[in-house]
Amino acid sequence: MYLPEEFEEKMRRLLGREYEGYLACYEEPRYYGLRVNTKKISVDEFIRICPFEIRPVPWIENGFYYDGEKVSPAKHPYYFAGLYYLQEPSAMTPANRLPIEPGDRVLDLCAAPGGKATELGAKLSGYGMLAANDISSSRAKGLLKNIELFGIGNVLVLSEEPGRLAAYFPEYFDKILIDAPCSGEGMFRKDKKMVKAWEEHGPEYFSKLQRNIILQAADMLRPGGCMLYSTCTFDGLENEGTIGYLLNERPDFAIEEIRPYEGFEEGRPEEIPARELPDMRKTIRIFPHKMQGEGHFLALLKKGGELERTPVAPEKKGKGKLPEELGSFLEKINWNAIGKEFDAGRIELRGGRAYYMPEGLPQLTGIRFLRTGLLLGELKKNRFEPSQALAMCLDHGAYPDTVSFSAEDGRVLRYLKGETLDAAELLPAKAKGWYLVCVDGYPLGWSKAAGGMLKNKYLPGWRWNA
């Protein structure tokens, strides 16, 4: 494989005697991984029902390898049920090592397409709030879909410059993840196009972006909060250099230990010789010749002070009585089965749509977002139509009118393609109204029952196109 001479010289210096072993890894096949959505299914249950061969990613509790040359997990109904996310194994590490607790306010600052944001949201278990941001509005649309597919409703999906976010969320978040834009050296084996991109915009270009982003993120973190910075590059300027810059500009930050794994290598303080920073060895480097994954860098940082939850004046609260058609539908949902209490005061009606808002949001007027909270559905001429996002947030036992097909039933694929289904043998006599369609008990979307048939209401933009 072609590698730029400048890059080869840098890696020889970085790896020394290990350089030849690193080069040899380019002759090995790439690794394919999936990460189980523990908000919807336990790891043990997923192993029991998984229809293809998997083996554990040893440093990720809910991560697995699969043979991407033999199987296509994205074409299985369980993928459409949001039971897993397809993700390169090393890329699972940042969200796994950021210590999230239910109730936290979490920011994923550079979140598209959602591989890390979906894991952060799953770890919240429906409590607290996830803000997922990407500066590209087109990429943020894909991010929104993945978050909704995973059944995460306590969310803001934003598309803003980090600097603008800092003005809205000063010292607001308990945890922040920065998967920073980088030169991508760790992904050369996985994606050969990254080499050409590196030649066009190398480490110096990206380090300037990273230094701005990490300071803006630091100002959004609460005292006592944790921030994880990661890249998929080997360059010291982008990795240890960025962390050193943060510590110089924000001396109240300190580097924390990251839960170890035998394949992890410690950071390289010598990459920033201008300062003595022995704690830099607490950062983590992942090399593809040492582990079954691509190259990554991680640094866990803690802001000085005590973490205290302070109330924030909400943007606004739902007022007055809910429209009857909306209230009647929501009364059918067993919120206890979802594992959280329902507060009707957090419902907002905007433009004929109903949203269930996270708690404690600041004023958001003027900020660019794709979604605030969980879209419950739309009010249309005295009727309520539940949303695809709501369907994905529900558990099988949370809605009474449900029909479930086995994954092998051909009607599942037909449903995902948008077809009307004959389900007379599964429906009560004279069944009518909204039904939740599931695969093996896991929701896929809505339909309307009438005369033993299910009229398809699966979101057109999500339909199976294969």
Short mmCIF file of C-alpha atoms in Angstrom, two decimals:
data_model
loop_
_atom_site.label_atom_id
_atom_site.label_comp_id
_atom_site.label_asym_id
_atom_site.label_seq_id
_atom_site.Cartn_x
_atom_site.Cartn_y
_atom_site.Cartn_z
CA MET A 1 0.00 0.00 0.00
CA TYR A 2 1.24 3.50 -0.82
CA LEU A 3 2.15 5.63 2.21
CA PRO A 4 3.59 9.16 1.97
CA GLU A 5 7.32 9.31 2.71
CA GLU A 6 6.83 12.00 5.35
CA PHE A 7 4.32 9.79 7.16
CA GLU A 8 6.63 6.76 6.98
CA GLU A 9 9.51 8.75 8.49
CA LYS A 10 7.29 9.91 11.35
CA MET A 11 6.09 6.40 12.10
CA ARG A 12 9.67 5.06 12.06
CA ARG A 13 10.59 7.62 14.68
CA LEU A 14 7.44 6.93 16.71
CA LEU A 15 7.63 3.12 16.66
CA GLY A 16 11.32 2.36 16.33
CA ARG A 17 11.86 -1.40 16.13
CA GLU A 18 8.11 -1.98 15.93
CA TYR A 19 7.82 -0.15 12.62
CA GLU A 20 8.10 -3.25 10.44
CA GLY A 21 5.37 -4.94 12.48
CA TYR A 22 3.19 -1.89 11.94
CA LEU A 23 3.77 -2.01 8.17
CA ALA A 24 2.89 -5.71 8.14
CA CYS A 25 -0.58 -4.99 9.53
CA TYR A 26 -1.50 -3.34 6.21
CA GLU A 27 -1.46 -6.81 4.68
CA GLU A 28 -4.05 -8.03 7.17
CA PRO A 29 -7.80 -7.67 6.59
CA ARG A 30 -9.67 -4.90 8.36
CA TYR A 31 -11.85 -5.73 11.35
CA TYR A 32 -15.62 -5.34 11.35
CA GLY A 33 -17.51 -4.66 14.57
CA LEU A 34 -20.96 -4.10 16.02
CA ARG A 35 -21.96 -2.65 19.35
CA VAL A 36 -25.08 -3.87 21.16
CA ASN A 37 -27.68 -1.27 22.13
CA THR A 38 -28.00 -2.04 25.83
CA LYS A 39 -30.93 0.37 26.10
CA LYS A 40 -33.01 -2.13 24.13
CA ILE A 41 -31.44 -5.54 24.79
CA SER A 42 -28.96 -7.12 27.18
CA VAL A 43 -25.69 -8.45 25.84
CA ASP A 44 -26.59 -11.99 26.96
CA GLU A 45 -29.94 -11.85 25.19
CA PHE A 46 -28.35 -10.50 22.02
CA ILE A 47 -25.83 -13.33 22.02
CA ARG A 48 -28.73 -15.77 22.35
CA ILE A 49 -30.71 -14.42 19.39
CA CYS A 50 -27.90 -13.18 17.13
CA PRO A 51 -28.42 -14.81 13.70
CA PHE A 52 -24.78 -14.68 12.61
CA GLU A 53 -21.42 -15.61 14.11
CA ILE A 54 -19.83 -13.08 16.45
CA ARG A 55 -16.93 -12.98 18.90
CA PRO A 56 -16.28 -10.46 21.69
CA VAL A 57 -14.19 -7.33 21.39
CA PRO A 58 -12.24 -8.00 24.60
CA TRP A 59 -11.98 -4.41 25.87
CA ILE A 60 -15.63 -3.43 25.06
CA GLU A 61 -18.33 -5.14 27.14
CA ASN A 62 -21.01 -4.82 24.46
CA GLY A 63 -18.75 -4.95 21.39
CA PHE A 64 -18.38 -7.85 18.95
CA TYR A 65 -16.47 -8.73 15.81
CA TYR A 66 -18.25 -10.20 12.79
CA ASP A 67 -17.02 -11.36 9.39
CA GLY A 68 -17.88 -8.49 7.09
CA GLU A 69 -16.92 -10.53 4.05
CA LYS A 70 -19.58 -13.15 4.80
CA VAL A 71 -22.50 -11.39 6.50
CA SER A 72 -24.29 -8.03 6.18
CA PRO A 73 -25.77 -7.14 9.60
CA ALA A 74 -27.19 -3.88 8.18
CA LYS A 75 -29.59 -5.96 6.09
CA HIS A 76 -31.07 -7.88 9.02
CA PRO A 77 -34.36 -6.77 10.67
CA TYR A 78 -32.61 -6.52 14.04
CA TYR A 79 -30.59 -3.62 12.64
CA PHE A 80 -33.85 -1.83 11.76
CA ALA A 81 -35.04 -2.51 15.32
CA GLY A 82 -31.99 -0.61 16.61
CA LEU A 83 -30.48 -3.57 18.45
CA TYR A 84 -26.93 -2.75 17.39
CA TYR A 85 -24.72 -0.19 15.66
CA LEU A 86 -22.04 -1.13 13.14
CA GLN A 87 -18.76 0.40 14.31
CA GLU A 88 -15.04 -0.19 13.91
CA PRO A 89 -13.84 -1.86 17.16
CA SER A 90 -11.26 0.76 18.24
CA ALA A 91 -13.80 3.52 17.58
CA MET A 92 -16.00 1.99 20.30
CA THR A 93 -13.42 2.89 22.94
CA PRO A 94 -13.99 6.65 23.56
CA ALA A 95 -17.69 6.41 24.46
CA ASN A 96 -16.99 3.23 26.43
CA ARG A 97 -14.31 4.90 28.58
CA LEU A 98 -16.19 8.14 29.30
CA PRO A 99 -17.92 7.40 32.66
CA ILE A 100 -21.59 8.19 31.99
CA GLU A 101 -24.23 7.88 34.69
CA PRO A 102 -28.03 8.07 34.22
CA GLY A 103 -29.08 11.66 34.88
CA ASP A 104 -25.91 13.24 33.45
CA ARG A 105 -26.00 16.11 30.99
CA VAL A 106 -23.78 14.87 28.17
CA LEU A 107 -22.41 16.60 25.08
CA ASP A 108 -21.01 14.83 22.02
CA LEU A 109 -19.48 17.82 20.28
CA CYS A 110 -18.50 16.30 16.90
CA ALA A 111 -21.12 13.58 16.82
CA ALA A 112 -22.02 12.54 13.24
CA PRO A 113 -22.78 9.88 12.14
CA GLY A 114 -23.64 8.83 15.71
CA GLY A 115 -21.44 5.86 16.60
CA LYS A 116 -20.35 7.39 19.87
CA ALA A 117 -23.49 9.46 20.55
CA THR A 118 -25.73 6.38 20.42
CA GLU A 119 -23.60 4.65 23.05
CA LEU A 120 -23.58 7.73 25.30
CA GLY A 121 -27.37 7.97 24.97
CA ALA A 122 -27.85 4.28 25.72
CA LYS A 123 -25.77 4.62 28.90
CA LEU A 124 -28.08 7.41 30.14
CA SER A 125 -30.96 4.87 30.25
CA GLY A 126 -33.54 7.56 29.50
CA TYR A 127 -32.47 9.96 32.26
CA GLY A 128 -30.59 13.23 31.95
CA MET A 129 -29.90 14.63 28.50
CA LEU A 130 -27.70 14.01 25.48
CA ALA A 131 -26.76 16.93 23.26
CA ALA A 132 -25.34 15.63 19.97
CA ASN A 133 -23.84 18.24 17.68
CA ASP A 134 -22.29 18.29 14.23
CA ILE A 135 -21.39 21.42 12.32
CA SER A 136 -22.54 19.86 9.02
CA SER A 137 -26.34 19.98 8.73
CA SER A 138 -26.36 17.12 6.20
CA ARG A 139 -24.32 14.90 8.50
CA ALA A 140 -26.47 15.94 11.44
CA LYS A 141 -29.52 14.51 9.64
CA GLY A 142 -27.89 11.08 9.57
CA LEU A 143 -26.96 11.56 13.22
CA LEU A 144 -30.60 12.23 14.11
CA LYS A 145 -31.76 9.09 12.35
CA ASN A 146 -29.26 6.90 14.22
CA ILE A 147 -30.19 8.42 17.56
CA GLU A 148 -33.91 7.85 16.90
CA LEU A 149 -33.22 4.32 15.65
CA PHE A 150 -31.53 3.60 18.97
CA GLY A 151 -34.63 4.76 20.87
CA ILE A 152 -32.98 7.75 22.54
CA GLY A 153 -35.53 10.47 23.27
CA ASN A 154 -33.86 12.65 25.93
CA VAL A 155 -31.85 14.44 23.27
CA LEU A 156 -30.93 17.66 21.52
CA VAL A 157 -29.57 17.24 17.99
CA LEU A 158 -27.72 20.39 17.02
CA SER A 159 -25.79 21.70 14.04
CA GLU A 160 -23.68 24.57 15.31
CA GLU A 161 -20.16 25.92 15.57
CA PRO A 162 -18.74 24.82 18.95
CA GLY A 163 -18.04 28.45 19.75
CA ARG A 164 -21.73 29.35 19.45
CA LEU A 165 -22.69 26.41 21.67
CA ALA A 166 -20.34 27.67 24.36
CA ALA A 167 -22.38 30.88 24.57
CA TYR A 168 -25.58 28.89 25.25
CA PHE A 169 -24.16 26.21 27.56
CA PRO A 170 -21.54 27.78 29.87
CA GLU A 171 -20.40 25.18 32.43
CA TYR A 172 -23.57 23.21 31.73
CA PHE A 173 -22.50 19.63 30.94
CA ASP A 174 -21.37 16.91 33.35
CA LYS A 175 -19.59 14.92 30.64
CA ILE A 176 -18.28 15.89 27.20
CA LEU A 177 -16.91 13.76 24.38
CA ILE A 178 -14.75 15.34 21.68
CA ASP A 179 -14.08 12.93 18.84
CA ALA A 180 -12.08 15.61 17.10
CA PRO A 181 -11.70 16.12 13.36
CA CYS A 182 -8.18 14.86 12.60
CA SER A 183 -5.74 13.82 9.89
CA GLY A 184 -7.00 10.22 10.10
CA GLU A 185 -3.64 8.42 10.11
CA GLY A 186 -5.07 5.60 12.20
CA MET A 187 -7.62 4.80 9.48
CA PHE A 188 -5.23 4.42 6.51
CA ARG A 189 -5.65 0.62 6.52
CA LYS A 190 -9.44 0.76 6.74
CA ASP A 191 -9.92 3.51 4.15
CA LYS A 192 -7.19 4.16 1.58
CA LYS A 193 -8.85 7.46 0.58
CA MET A 194 -7.69 8.88 3.91
CA VAL A 195 -4.10 8.91 2.59
CA LYS A 196 -4.98 11.40 -0.15
CA ALA A 197 -6.95 13.51 2.33
CA TRP A 198 -3.89 13.52 4.64
CA GLU A 199 -1.73 14.86 1.82
CA GLU A 200 -4.21 17.70 1.27
CA HIS A 201 -4.77 18.57 4.97
CA GLY A 202 -2.23 17.20 7.39
CA PRO A 203 -1.71 17.40 11.17
CA GLU A 204 -0.87 21.12 11.33
CA TYR A 205 -4.17 22.03 9.69
CA PHE A 206 -6.20 19.89 12.08
CA SER A 207 -4.28 20.80 15.23
CA LYS A 208 -5.46 24.40 14.89
CA LEU A 209 -9.09 23.24 14.72
CA GLN A 210 -8.60 20.87 17.66
CA ARG A 211 -7.12 23.57 19.89
CA ASN A 212 -10.10 25.84 19.34
CA ILE A 213 -12.59 23.02 19.86
CA ILE A 214 -11.06 21.68 23.07
CA LEU A 215 -11.04 25.12 24.72
CA GLN A 216 -14.65 25.75 23.71
CA ALA A 217 -15.64 22.37 25.12
CA ALA A 218 -13.70 23.04 28.33
CA ASP A 219 -15.79 26.15 28.92
CA MET A 220 -19.01 24.11 28.61
CA LEU A 221 -17.93 21.56 31.24
CA ARG A 222 -19.04 21.94 34.84
CA PRO A 223 -16.47 22.10 37.61
CA GLY A 224 -15.77 18.49 38.60
CA GLY A 225 -16.95 17.18 35.24
CA CYS A 226 -15.09 14.84 32.87
CA MET A 227 -14.16 15.34 29.23
CA LEU A 228 -12.78 12.70 26.88
CA TYR A 229 -10.75 13.81 23.86
CA SER A 230 -10.09 11.31 21.08
CA THR A 231 -8.69 11.16 17.56
CA CYS A 232 -8.03 8.44 15.01
CA THR A 233 -4.51 9.66 14.26
CA PHE A 234 -0.96 8.97 15.49
CA ASP A 235 0.41 12.49 15.24
CA GLY A 236 1.79 13.96 18.45
CA LEU A 237 0.82 17.50 17.51
CA GLU A 238 -2.85 16.47 17.27
CA ASN A 239 -2.78 14.18 20.32
CA GLU A 240 -0.46 14.94 23.21
CA GLY A 241 0.13 18.40 21.75
CA THR A 242 -3.56 19.30 21.93
CA ILE A 243 -3.82 18.04 25.51
CA GLY A 244 -0.72 19.99 26.47
CA TYR A 245 -2.23 23.11 24.95
CA LEU A 246 -5.42 22.63 26.98
CA LEU A 247 -3.50 22.18 30.23
CA ASN A 248 -1.52 25.34 29.52
CA GLU A 249 -4.62 27.42 28.71
CA ARG A 250 -6.91 25.85 31.32
CA PRO A 251 -4.69 24.86 34.28
CA ASP A 252 -7.70 23.72 36.31
CA PHE A 253 -7.82 20.57 34.13
CA ALA A 254 -5.97 17.35 34.97
CA ILE A 255 -5.39 14.10 33.08
CA GLU A 256 -7.22 11.09 34.58
CA GLU A 257 -6.46 7.39 34.38
CA ILE A 258 -8.35 5.43 31.71
CA ARG A 259 -9.55 1.92 32.52
CA PRO A 260 -6.75 -0.21 31.07
CA TYR A 261 -6.54 -3.06 28.59
CA GLU A 262 -3.42 -5.10 27.88
CA GLY A 263 -3.22 -3.85 24.29
CA PHE A 264 -3.35 -0.15 25.17
CA GLU A 265 -0.11 1.83 25.07
CA GLU A 266 0.53 4.86 27.23
CA GLY A 267 0.82 8.33 25.78
CA ARG A 268 4.10 9.89 24.73
CA PRO A 269 5.18 12.91 26.81
CA GLU A 270 8.20 13.25 24.54
CA GLU A 271 5.88 14.36 21.73
CA ILE A 272 5.67 17.76 23.45
CA PRO A 273 9.24 18.23 24.78
CA ALA A 274 8.73 21.90 25.61
CA ARG A 275 6.92 20.94 28.84
CA GLU A 276 7.39 18.29 31.49
CA LEU A 277 4.03 16.51 31.59
CA PRO A 278 4.57 13.03 33.05
CA ASP A 279 0.79 12.59 33.47
CA MET A 280 0.64 12.43 29.66
CA ARG A 281 1.44 8.73 30.09
CA LYS A 282 -2.10 8.34 31.41
CA THR A 283 -3.39 9.01 27.90
CA ILE A 284 -3.90 6.01 25.62
CA ARG A 285 -2.62 5.10 22.18
CA ILE A 286 -4.10 2.22 20.18
CA PHE A 287 -1.89 0.81 17.43
CA PRO A 288 -3.29 -1.60 14.80
CA HIS A 289 -0.27 -3.93 15.01
CA LYS A 290 -0.93 -4.39 18.74
CA MET A 291 -4.73 -4.83 18.74
CA GLN A 292 -7.49 -6.04 16.45
CA GLY A 293 -8.65 -2.55 15.55
CA GLU A 294 -7.48 0.65 13.90
CA GLY A 295 -5.39 3.48 15.37
CA HIS A 296 -6.76 5.78 18.08
CA PHE A 297 -5.73 8.20 20.81
CA LEU A 298 -7.70 8.92 24.02
CA ALA A 299 -7.27 11.35 26.89
CA LEU A 300 -9.65 11.57 29.87
CA LEU A 301 -9.63 14.97 31.58
CA LYS A 302 -11.25 16.28 34.73
CA LYS A 303 -12.08 19.88 35.49
CA GLY A 304 -11.20 21.15 38.94
CA GLY A 305 -13.92 21.79 41.49
CA GLU A 306 -16.88 19.87 42.85
CA LEU A 307 -19.60 18.57 40.57
CA GLU A 308 -22.89 20.09 41.71
CA ARG A 309 -26.21 19.92 39.92
CA THR A 310 -27.63 23.43 39.76
CA PRO A 311 -31.13 24.17 38.47
CA VAL A 312 -31.43 25.80 35.06
CA ALA A 313 -34.39 27.94 34.07
CA PRO A 314 -36.18 25.96 31.35
CA GLU A 315 -36.89 27.43 27.96
CA LYS A 316 -40.60 27.02 28.56
CA LYS A 317 -43.04 24.54 30.03
CA GLY A 318 -46.07 22.95 28.56
CA LYS A 319 -49.15 24.90 29.53
CA GLY A 320 -52.78 24.06 29.73
CA LYS A 321 -54.60 20.87 28.93
CA LEU A 322 -53.27 18.57 26.24
CA PRO A 323 -55.35 18.12 23.09
CA GLU A 324 -57.76 15.24 23.73
CA GLU A 325 -56.49 13.09 20.88
CA LEU A 326 -52.89 13.40 22.11
CA GLY A 327 -53.79 12.79 25.75
CA SER A 328 -55.87 9.72 24.87
CA PHE A 329 -53.00 8.15 22.94
CA LEU A 330 -50.40 8.85 25.62
CA GLU A 331 -52.63 7.33 28.30
CA LYS A 332 -52.30 3.96 26.54
CA ILE A 333 -48.52 3.91 27.03
CA ASN A 334 -47.17 2.14 30.12
CA TRP A 335 -44.31 4.49 30.96
CA ASN A 336 -43.21 2.28 33.86
CA ALA A 337 -42.40 -0.43 31.32
CA ILE A 338 -39.99 2.01 29.70
CA GLY A 339 -38.40 2.61 33.09
CA LYS A 340 -39.21 6.27 33.68
CA GLU A 341 -41.97 8.52 34.93
CA PHE A 342 -43.95 10.62 32.48
CA ASP A 343 -44.37 14.35 33.10
CA ALA A 344 -47.02 15.96 30.89
CA GLY A 345 -45.63 19.38 31.82
CA ARG A 346 -42.61 18.65 29.63
CA ILE A 347 -44.72 18.36 26.46
CA GLU A 348 -44.40 21.23 24.01
CA LEU A 349 -46.62 21.80 20.98
CA ARG A 350 -44.95 23.51 18.03
CA GLY A 351 -46.19 23.69 14.47
CA GLY A 352 -48.73 20.91 14.95
CA ARG A 353 -46.10 18.58 16.46
CA ALA A 354 -45.79 17.36 20.03
CA TYR A 355 -42.38 17.04 21.69
CA TYR A 356 -41.38 15.55 25.04
CA MET A 357 -38.56 17.77 26.27
CA PRO A 358 -35.57 16.90 28.44
CA GLU A 359 -35.48 18.50 31.87
CA GLY A 360 -33.61 21.69 32.64
CA LEU A 361 -32.88 23.07 29.20
CA PRO A 362 -31.51 26.60 28.97
CA GLN A 363 -32.89 29.20 26.59
CA LEU A 364 -32.35 27.91 23.04
CA THR A 365 -33.74 30.80 20.99
CA GLY A 366 -31.49 31.47 18.02
CA ILE A 367 -29.60 28.19 18.09
CA ARG A 368 -29.69 25.84 15.09
CA PHE A 369 -31.07 22.41 15.95
CA LEU A 370 -32.69 19.49 14.16
CA ARG A 371 -34.48 18.07 17.17
CA THR A 372 -35.30 19.12 20.71
CA GLY A 373 -36.50 16.21 22.79
CA LEU A 374 -38.54 13.24 21.63
CA LEU A 375 -40.91 13.87 18.74
CA LEU A 376 -44.11 12.20 19.95
CA GLY A 377 -46.06 12.76 16.75
CA GLU A 378 -48.30 15.16 14.82
CA LEU A 379 -51.77 16.55 15.41
CA LYS A 380 -53.85 16.49 12.21
CA LYS A 381 -57.54 17.45 12.01
CA ASN A 382 -58.57 16.17 15.42
CA ARG A 383 -56.39 13.07 15.24
CA PHE A 384 -52.94 12.22 16.53
CA GLU A 385 -50.35 10.32 14.45
CA PRO A 386 -47.51 8.87 16.55
CA SER A 387 -43.97 9.27 15.26
CA GLN A 388 -41.35 6.76 14.19
CA ALA A 389 -39.11 8.12 16.97
CA LEU A 390 -41.77 7.29 19.60
CA ALA A 391 -42.13 3.75 18.27
CA MET A 392 -38.40 3.18 18.66
CA CYS A 393 -38.45 4.44 22.27
CA LEU A 394 -41.07 1.94 23.35
CA ASP A 395 -40.55 -1.53 24.76
CA HIS A 396 -42.73 -4.44 23.68
CA GLY A 397 -44.76 -4.24 26.90
CA ALA A 398 -45.16 -0.47 26.88
CA TYR A 399 -47.97 -0.29 24.32
CA PRO A 400 -51.03 -2.57 24.45
CA ASP A 401 -51.83 -2.89 20.74
CA THR A 402 -48.84 -4.74 19.35
CA VAL A 403 -48.20 -7.33 16.67
CA SER A 404 -44.89 -9.17 16.55
CA PHE A 405 -43.43 -11.19 13.69
CA SER A 406 -40.46 -13.52 13.86
CA ALA A 407 -37.33 -12.37 12.05
CA GLU A 408 -37.81 -15.23 9.56
CA ASP A 409 -41.36 -14.16 8.67
CA GLY A 410 -41.36 -12.61 5.17
CA ARG A 411 -43.83 -10.01 6.33
CA VAL A 412 -41.07 -8.28 8.30
CA LEU A 413 -39.16 -7.45 5.13
CA ARG A 414 -42.37 -6.43 3.40
CA TYR A 415 -43.20 -4.12 6.30
CA LEU A 416 -39.75 -2.52 6.10
CA LYS A 417 -40.35 -1.93 2.39
CA GLY A 418 -43.59 -0.08 3.14
CA GLU A 419 -46.15 -2.74 2.11
CA THR A 420 -49.58 -3.43 3.62
CA LEU A 421 -49.66 -6.73 5.53
CA ASP A 422 -52.25 -9.43 6.12
CA ALA A 423 -51.98 -10.26 9.84
CA ALA A 424 -55.48 -11.54 10.57
CA GLU A 425 -54.22 -14.55 12.58
CA LEU A 426 -52.22 -12.26 14.90
CA LEU A 427 -54.84 -9.55 15.44
CA PRO A 428 -57.90 -9.57 17.70
CA ALA A 429 -61.25 -9.70 15.97
CA LYS A 430 -62.29 -6.26 14.76
CA ALA A 431 -58.85 -4.82 15.59
CA LYS A 432 -58.71 -1.16 14.68
CA GLY A 433 -56.40 1.80 15.13
CA TRP A 434 -52.67 2.19 15.75
CA TYR A 435 -50.62 -0.97 16.19
CA LEU A 436 -46.94 -1.23 17.05
CA VAL A 437 -45.19 -3.62 14.65
CA CYS A 438 -42.32 -5.60 16.16
CA VAL A 439 -39.76 -8.20 15.15
CA ASP A 440 -39.35 -10.85 17.88
CA GLY A 441 -40.80 -8.34 20.35
CA TYR A 442 -38.59 -5.38 19.37
CA PRO A 443 -40.41 -2.38 17.82
CA LEU A 444 -39.95 -1.43 14.17
CA GLY A 445 -42.68 1.18 13.65
CA TRP A 446 -46.42 1.83 13.37
CA SER A 447 -49.29 0.52 11.32
CA LYS A 448 -53.06 0.99 11.32
CA ALA A 449 -55.21 -2.09 11.70
CA ALA A 450 -58.50 -2.63 9.90
CA GLY A 451 -60.19 -5.82 8.69
CA GLY A 452 -57.26 -8.06 9.62
CA MET A 453 -54.85 -5.92 7.57
CA LEU A 454 -52.05 -3.63 8.72
CA LYS A 455 -51.78 -0.44 6.70
CA ASN A 456 -48.11 0.47 6.64
CA LYS A 457 -47.00 3.61 8.50
CA TYR A 458 -43.27 2.92 8.49
CA LEU A 459 -41.36 6.15 7.95
CA PRO A 460 -40.69 6.44 4.18
CA GLY A 461 -37.14 7.76 4.64
CA TRP A 462 -36.20 4.67 6.67
CA ARG A 463 -37.55 2.03 4.30
CA TRP A 464 -35.55 -0.94 3.04
CA ASN A 465 -34.15 -0.09 -0.37
CA ALA A 466 -32.11 -3.23 -1.11
#
